XYZ file of C-alpha atoms in Angstrom:
417
model
C 143.964 167.164 88.832
C 142.193 165.312 85.960
C 144.810 166.810 83.600
C 147.551 165.469 85.823
C 146.031 161.974 85.661
C 145.674 162.205 81.880
C 149.300 163.305 81.524
C 150.504 160.456 83.724
C 148.441 157.998 81.650
C 149.888 159.399 78.428
C 153.421 159.160 79.773
C 152.762 155.605 80.898
C 151.494 154.741 77.460
C 154.548 156.252 75.802
C 156.806 154.280 78.128
C 155.011 151.099 77.135
C 155.100 151.829 73.406
C 158.780 152.804 73.472
C 159.744 149.720 75.449
C 157.673 147.514 73.172
C 159.253 149.066 70.085
C 162.724 148.555 71.541
C 161.816 144.964 72.328
C 160.671 144.432 68.751
C 164.000 145.649 67.488
C 166.114 143.440 69.704
C 163.952 140.390 70.397
C 162.651 139.331 73.809
C 164.444 141.148 76.584
C 164.806 139.838 80.148
C 162.892 142.061 82.549
C 161.017 143.766 79.714
C 157.723 143.199 81.495
C 158.549 145.630 84.282
C 159.871 148.167 81.770
C 156.727 147.997 79.669
C 154.330 148.482 82.546
C 156.578 150.850 84.523
C 153.939 153.551 84.914
C 151.109 151.106 85.471
C 148.690 152.960 83.216
C 149.181 150.679 80.249
C 148.958 147.244 81.749
C 146.675 145.095 79.578
C 143.220 144.903 81.131
C 143.025 141.169 80.369
C 145.786 138.596 80.930
C 144.352 136.076 78.484
C 142.840 136.790 75.073
C 140.825 134.085 73.331
C 141.300 134.406 69.564
C 139.166 132.207 67.341
C 140.581 130.824 64.104
C 139.491 128.547 61.265
C 141.946 125.862 60.014
C 143.503 127.836 57.154
C 147.094 128.794 56.333
C 146.275 132.457 56.936
C 145.626 131.866 60.659
C 149.431 131.602 60.949
C 150.276 135.020 62.419
C 147.822 134.518 65.302
C 149.109 130.988 65.955
C 152.803 131.968 65.717
C 152.317 134.989 68.003
C 151.258 132.476 70.642
C 153.706 129.641 69.808
C 156.776 131.911 69.624
C 155.839 133.844 72.780
C 155.511 137.287 71.168
C 152.275 137.661 73.157
C 154.064 137.350 76.514
C 156.527 140.021 75.448
C 153.632 142.478 75.301
C 152.043 141.322 78.551
C 149.213 139.097 77.288
C 148.586 135.413 76.659
C 146.943 134.617 73.317
C 144.802 131.483 73.463
C 144.170 130.355 69.845
C 140.755 128.673 69.706
C 139.988 126.368 66.788
C 136.482 126.873 65.416
C 134.394 124.693 63.093
C 132.724 127.348 60.906
C 132.608 131.074 60.201
C 129.029 131.188 61.520
C 130.395 129.812 64.805
C 133.121 132.477 64.845
C 130.513 135.188 64.243
C 128.224 133.975 67.049
C 131.052 133.626 69.571
C 132.426 137.095 68.763
C 128.967 138.612 69.181
C 128.234 136.830 72.491
C 131.732 137.412 73.918
C 132.900 133.775 74.081
C 135.757 134.899 71.837
C 137.618 138.146 72.462
C 138.928 138.424 68.899
C 139.192 136.304 65.767
C 141.148 135.555 62.618
C 138.117 136.375 60.515
C 136.696 137.197 57.087
C 136.727 140.912 56.262
C 133.164 140.826 54.948
C 131.890 138.912 57.987
C 132.860 141.793 60.294
C 131.089 144.281 57.998
C 128.054 141.997 57.720
C 127.683 141.869 61.516
C 128.229 145.636 61.833
C 125.291 146.274 59.484
C 123.214 143.272 60.592
C 123.341 141.759 57.093
C 121.562 138.407 57.361
C 122.370 137.883 61.050
C 122.975 139.555 64.415
C 123.849 143.265 64.408
C 126.634 144.580 66.623
C 129.211 147.362 66.351
C 132.413 145.718 65.153
C 136.085 146.571 64.680
C 138.750 145.616 62.145
C 142.059 146.074 63.984
C 144.416 145.132 61.147
C 144.646 142.973 58.047
C 146.319 139.589 58.596
C 147.193 138.666 55.009
C 146.926 139.542 51.333
C 146.371 137.004 48.543
C 146.631 133.222 48.815
C 143.111 131.892 48.213
C 141.982 130.153 45.013
C 139.088 128.932 42.923
C 139.026 125.168 42.520
C 136.993 123.385 39.844
C 136.227 119.676 40.035
C 138.343 117.225 38.058
C 135.094 116.124 36.366
C 134.602 119.655 34.978
C 138.279 119.929 33.976
C 137.984 116.635 32.061
C 135.235 118.286 29.996
C 137.486 121.273 29.245
C 136.334 123.702 31.953
C 139.656 124.867 33.401
C 139.086 128.625 33.812
C 136.254 131.192 33.737
C 135.723 131.433 29.942
C 135.869 127.648 29.354
C 133.523 127.069 32.320
C 131.073 129.593 30.853
C 131.201 127.757 27.505
C 130.560 124.363 29.113
C 127.674 125.709 31.226
C 126.064 127.168 28.086
C 126.252 123.857 26.157
C 125.693 121.318 28.955
C 122.710 122.743 30.778
C 122.083 121.560 34.352
C 122.280 123.067 37.821
C 125.902 123.960 38.604
C 126.788 124.318 42.284
C 129.633 126.421 43.686
C 130.640 126.945 47.308
C 131.917 129.851 49.343
C 132.648 129.769 53.053
C 130.225 132.406 54.435
C 127.519 134.529 52.733
C 129.098 137.973 53.344
C 132.690 136.678 53.453
C 135.637 137.089 51.135
C 135.375 133.696 49.401
C 131.715 134.166 48.499
C 132.602 137.583 47.044
C 135.623 136.251 45.071
C 133.459 133.432 43.687
C 130.630 135.820 42.710
C 133.098 138.264 41.138
C 134.988 135.563 39.226
C 131.825 133.960 37.807
C 130.435 137.361 36.779
C 133.745 138.328 35.134
C 133.333 135.188 32.988
C 129.777 136.218 32.066
C 128.057 133.776 34.448
C 125.350 135.272 36.669
C 126.021 133.719 40.097
C 122.449 134.437 41.225
C 120.417 133.142 38.277
C 122.909 130.984 36.381
C 124.357 128.903 39.221
C 123.644 127.710 42.740
C 125.861 129.029 45.531
C 126.147 127.196 48.828
C 128.076 127.719 52.065
C 130.560 125.094 53.283
C 133.153 125.494 56.100
C 136.744 125.526 54.730
C 137.974 122.183 56.166
C 134.921 120.422 54.652
C 135.388 121.685 51.074
C 137.547 118.830 49.786
C 135.336 116.097 51.290
C 132.218 117.708 49.789
C 133.785 117.934 46.332
C 134.929 114.321 46.588
C 131.322 113.119 46.979
C 130.062 115.376 44.181
C 128.245 118.039 46.232
C 129.743 120.892 44.213
C 131.343 121.738 40.870
C 133.696 124.344 42.273
C 134.634 126.257 45.404
C 136.550 129.265 46.605
C 138.490 128.828 49.827
C 141.775 129.676 51.507
C 144.775 127.396 51.458
C 145.690 124.662 52.048
C 142.360 123.306 50.792
C 142.855 124.171 47.102
C 146.258 122.483 47.022
C 144.817 119.583 49.018
C 142.157 119.057 46.301
C 144.980 118.753 43.721
C 146.980 116.372 45.936
C 143.861 114.225 46.381
C 143.228 114.214 42.618
C 139.723 115.665 42.826
C 140.165 119.303 41.767
C 142.204 121.783 39.750
C 143.102 125.430 40.396
C 141.268 127.568 37.837
C 142.501 130.898 39.233
C 144.160 132.220 42.342
C 142.451 135.127 44.078
C 145.513 137.263 43.388
C 144.590 136.768 39.703
C 141.244 138.377 40.573
C 142.776 141.237 42.568
C 146.515 141.514 43.129
C 147.335 142.086 46.827
C 143.682 141.900 47.805
C 142.642 142.133 51.453
C 141.833 138.764 52.984
C 141.538 137.840 56.690
C 141.557 140.466 59.420
C 142.039 140.559 63.161
C 138.481 141.400 64.177
C 136.633 142.063 67.405
C 133.669 144.000 68.751
C 133.759 147.740 69.247
C 132.944 147.121 72.928
C 136.063 145.026 73.397
C 138.312 147.788 72.018
C 136.661 150.411 74.229
C 136.905 148.325 77.393
C 140.356 146.869 76.699
C 142.431 149.402 74.750
C 145.768 148.265 76.219
C 145.006 144.590 75.675
C 143.983 145.346 72.096
C 147.235 147.206 71.441
C 149.323 144.439 73.015
C 147.679 141.743 70.862
C 148.123 143.838 67.711
C 151.833 144.231 68.499
C 152.281 140.503 69.083
C 150.464 139.589 65.841
C 152.367 142.238 63.865
C 155.650 140.895 65.162
C 154.597 137.361 64.173
C 153.658 138.662 60.710
C 157.116 140.222 60.344
C 158.700 136.984 61.516
C 156.825 134.811 58.979
C 157.713 137.040 56.024
C 161.357 137.423 57.112
C 162.627 134.359 55.238
C 162.351 130.859 53.892
C 163.273 129.071 57.146
C 160.604 130.947 59.098
C 157.965 130.091 56.502
C 158.932 126.411 56.668
C 158.781 126.417 60.480
C 155.405 128.147 60.279
C 154.120 125.469 57.860
C 155.290 122.680 60.182
C 153.598 124.362 63.137
C 150.210 125.203 61.630
C 149.949 121.784 59.892
C 149.665 120.159 63.330
C 146.431 118.603 64.547
C 145.728 121.466 66.968
C 145.626 123.932 64.063
C 144.993 122.934 60.414
C 145.422 119.166 60.766
C 146.915 118.380 57.348
C 150.274 117.344 55.921
C 153.055 119.952 55.777
C 153.403 119.460 52.008
C 149.821 120.709 51.545
C 150.954 124.048 52.990
C 154.633 124.660 52.323
C 154.615 125.048 48.520
C 152.045 127.784 48.014
C 153.302 129.925 50.913
C 156.549 130.193 48.916
C 154.655 131.006 45.711
C 155.275 127.574 44.150
C 152.051 126.745 42.376
C 150.725 123.891 40.264
C 147.234 123.756 38.791
C 146.639 120.004 38.846
C 146.835 119.789 35.051
C 150.617 119.746 34.703
C 151.218 123.505 34.766
C 153.591 124.878 37.426
C 154.638 128.469 38.081
C 156.247 130.768 40.627
C 153.813 133.437 41.767
C 155.406 136.587 43.228
C 151.970 137.594 44.565
C 151.578 134.621 46.889
C 150.182 134.926 50.417
C 151.938 137.680 52.358
C 151.591 138.370 56.066
C 153.638 141.576 56.395
C 155.370 142.704 53.187
C 157.084 145.630 54.933
C 153.796 146.703 56.552
C 151.853 146.927 53.268
C 149.674 143.960 54.250
C 148.454 145.008 57.669
C 147.149 148.549 57.235
C 143.308 148.475 57.416
C 142.585 150.557 54.288
C 139.152 152.186 54.349
C 138.743 151.384 50.653
C 139.227 147.654 51.362
C 136.318 147.579 53.800
C 134.190 149.699 51.439
C 134.826 147.267 48.564
C 133.119 144.434 50.442
C 130.106 146.688 51.063
C 129.897 147.492 47.310
C 129.762 143.749 46.604
C 127.172 143.137 49.343
C 125.051 145.793 47.603
C 125.821 144.408 44.131
C 124.549 140.946 45.057
C 121.482 142.064 46.986
C 122.760 141.360 50.511
C 122.216 145.075 51.190
C 118.949 146.495 49.858
C 120.033 150.157 50.034
C 123.375 151.897 49.585
C 124.991 152.387 53.012
C 127.160 155.417 53.761
C 130.197 153.474 52.545
C 132.899 155.761 53.910
C 131.201 156.390 57.268
C 130.770 152.644 57.889
C 134.424 151.948 57.033
C 135.527 154.766 59.353
C 133.461 153.249 62.181
C 134.816 149.720 61.655
C 138.467 150.075 60.574
C 140.572 151.221 63.515
C 142.961 153.412 61.525
C 144.112 155.666 64.389
C 144.759 152.708 66.677
C 146.675 150.877 63.952
C 148.821 153.964 63.203
C 149.590 154.284 66.912
C 150.815 150.692 67.143
C 152.688 150.805 63.819
C 154.450 154.007 64.806
C 155.574 152.469 68.119
C 156.953 149.481 66.218
C 158.508 151.629 63.465
C 156.358 149.935 60.822
C 155.642 151.785 57.591
C 152.154 153.206 57.198
C 150.760 154.338 53.813
C 150.050 158.052 53.349
C 146.493 157.458 52.185
C 143.779 155.274 53.727
C 142.418 154.583 50.223
C 144.158 152.512 47.559
C 143.498 151.872 43.902
C 143.429 148.454 42.171
C 142.390 147.013 38.825
C 140.482 143.733 39.142
C 140.266 140.744 36.767
C 137.480 142.306 34.670
C 139.522 145.463 34.053
C 137.365 147.610 36.378
C 139.312 149.924 38.695
C 138.336 150.258 42.359
C 139.648 153.279 44.248
C 136.934 153.988 46.818
C 136.067 157.368 45.299
C 132.541 156.644 44.050
C 131.340 153.485 45.792
C 127.678 153.975 44.854
C 128.503 154.387 41.142
C 130.907 151.451 41.321
C 128.352 149.103 42.942
C 125.644 150.116 40.448
C 127.982 150.068 37.439
C 128.298 146.304 36.953
C 126.306 144.686 34.146
C 125.797 141.497 36.141
C 124.263 142.241 39.547
C 121.190 141.505 41.672
């Protein structure tokens, strides 16, 4: 009898996945709902899913999944919830006020290990975007010749004072890009500079009043600093690491266990939105118009729509087309939750003293990154999945990361805690 029930459940799930995949191929289909839940075993456990987001361009796939109705197609209603800070997102994920979030990769890992905050078993369901953040230096620094890492290092050596740089959350991606970038230029971010935490939408205002010399944040806030005449782009994060992991769709392990069907449905809706955004120029422009609105990022469309197309300017008269701009899908290459991506953040947490001991890097990544679940969903939607859950990349300092020897990698940097 139990076998019979399990078989029926499996069949039901297959029905749902097949119907959902067919729907993806042809767009919303009248009466799909009944087809998807025909066997009843795969109905999402929750009708509504509250997904927290911070006002950043890379929240777009979550927002568009809701705005374009991809969520309804898979039997759920996504409620995008605008949050004020990453610390707020963390607390609401942990206490269950949010079901999921558009969230920093390193934040999820920090909570999983209890690094400097609450400890709870967490899950990375999929990556939401690659690339598309930047390091902004103040116009005051640029006027003195500090326009990139080496020239900043030179200025800091000759004009001695306390230099302040901001990231968005201690274990998050921006703090790690800022640390890595400074160290690659020979600046020790722990002893040679002061690092503070500022929520993304407050970066530009804080630089305007002189609270910091530089910051690392997602768009549109770097471009906004140029438009407002207070900052310049020293480097993009894709200069630091081409096609680097950035935000993820994150939740608690408990949520996935209790709501497997809901989780799958949300992943499908967000994946379809990611495909839609990357499908062409018109979609990207519509996305920019949507997320610029007050309910989401609350900025002008022109702060968003250039860099999502790879049209960059640095605020000093240089313009260029960057093929490695922010991507949301890129034929599935973006969304796969590589184990090596999660492990990289742990190596940097160890490098900068946020972790006192080496964790079991691979085991932690296997606990957090929901590879099997992602493969399941991708296969139903006929989305390409890489053969290997590790990938290799060369970063700005010439050091290669491939996930093979995380302990040696973390200990191998000259500048570290």
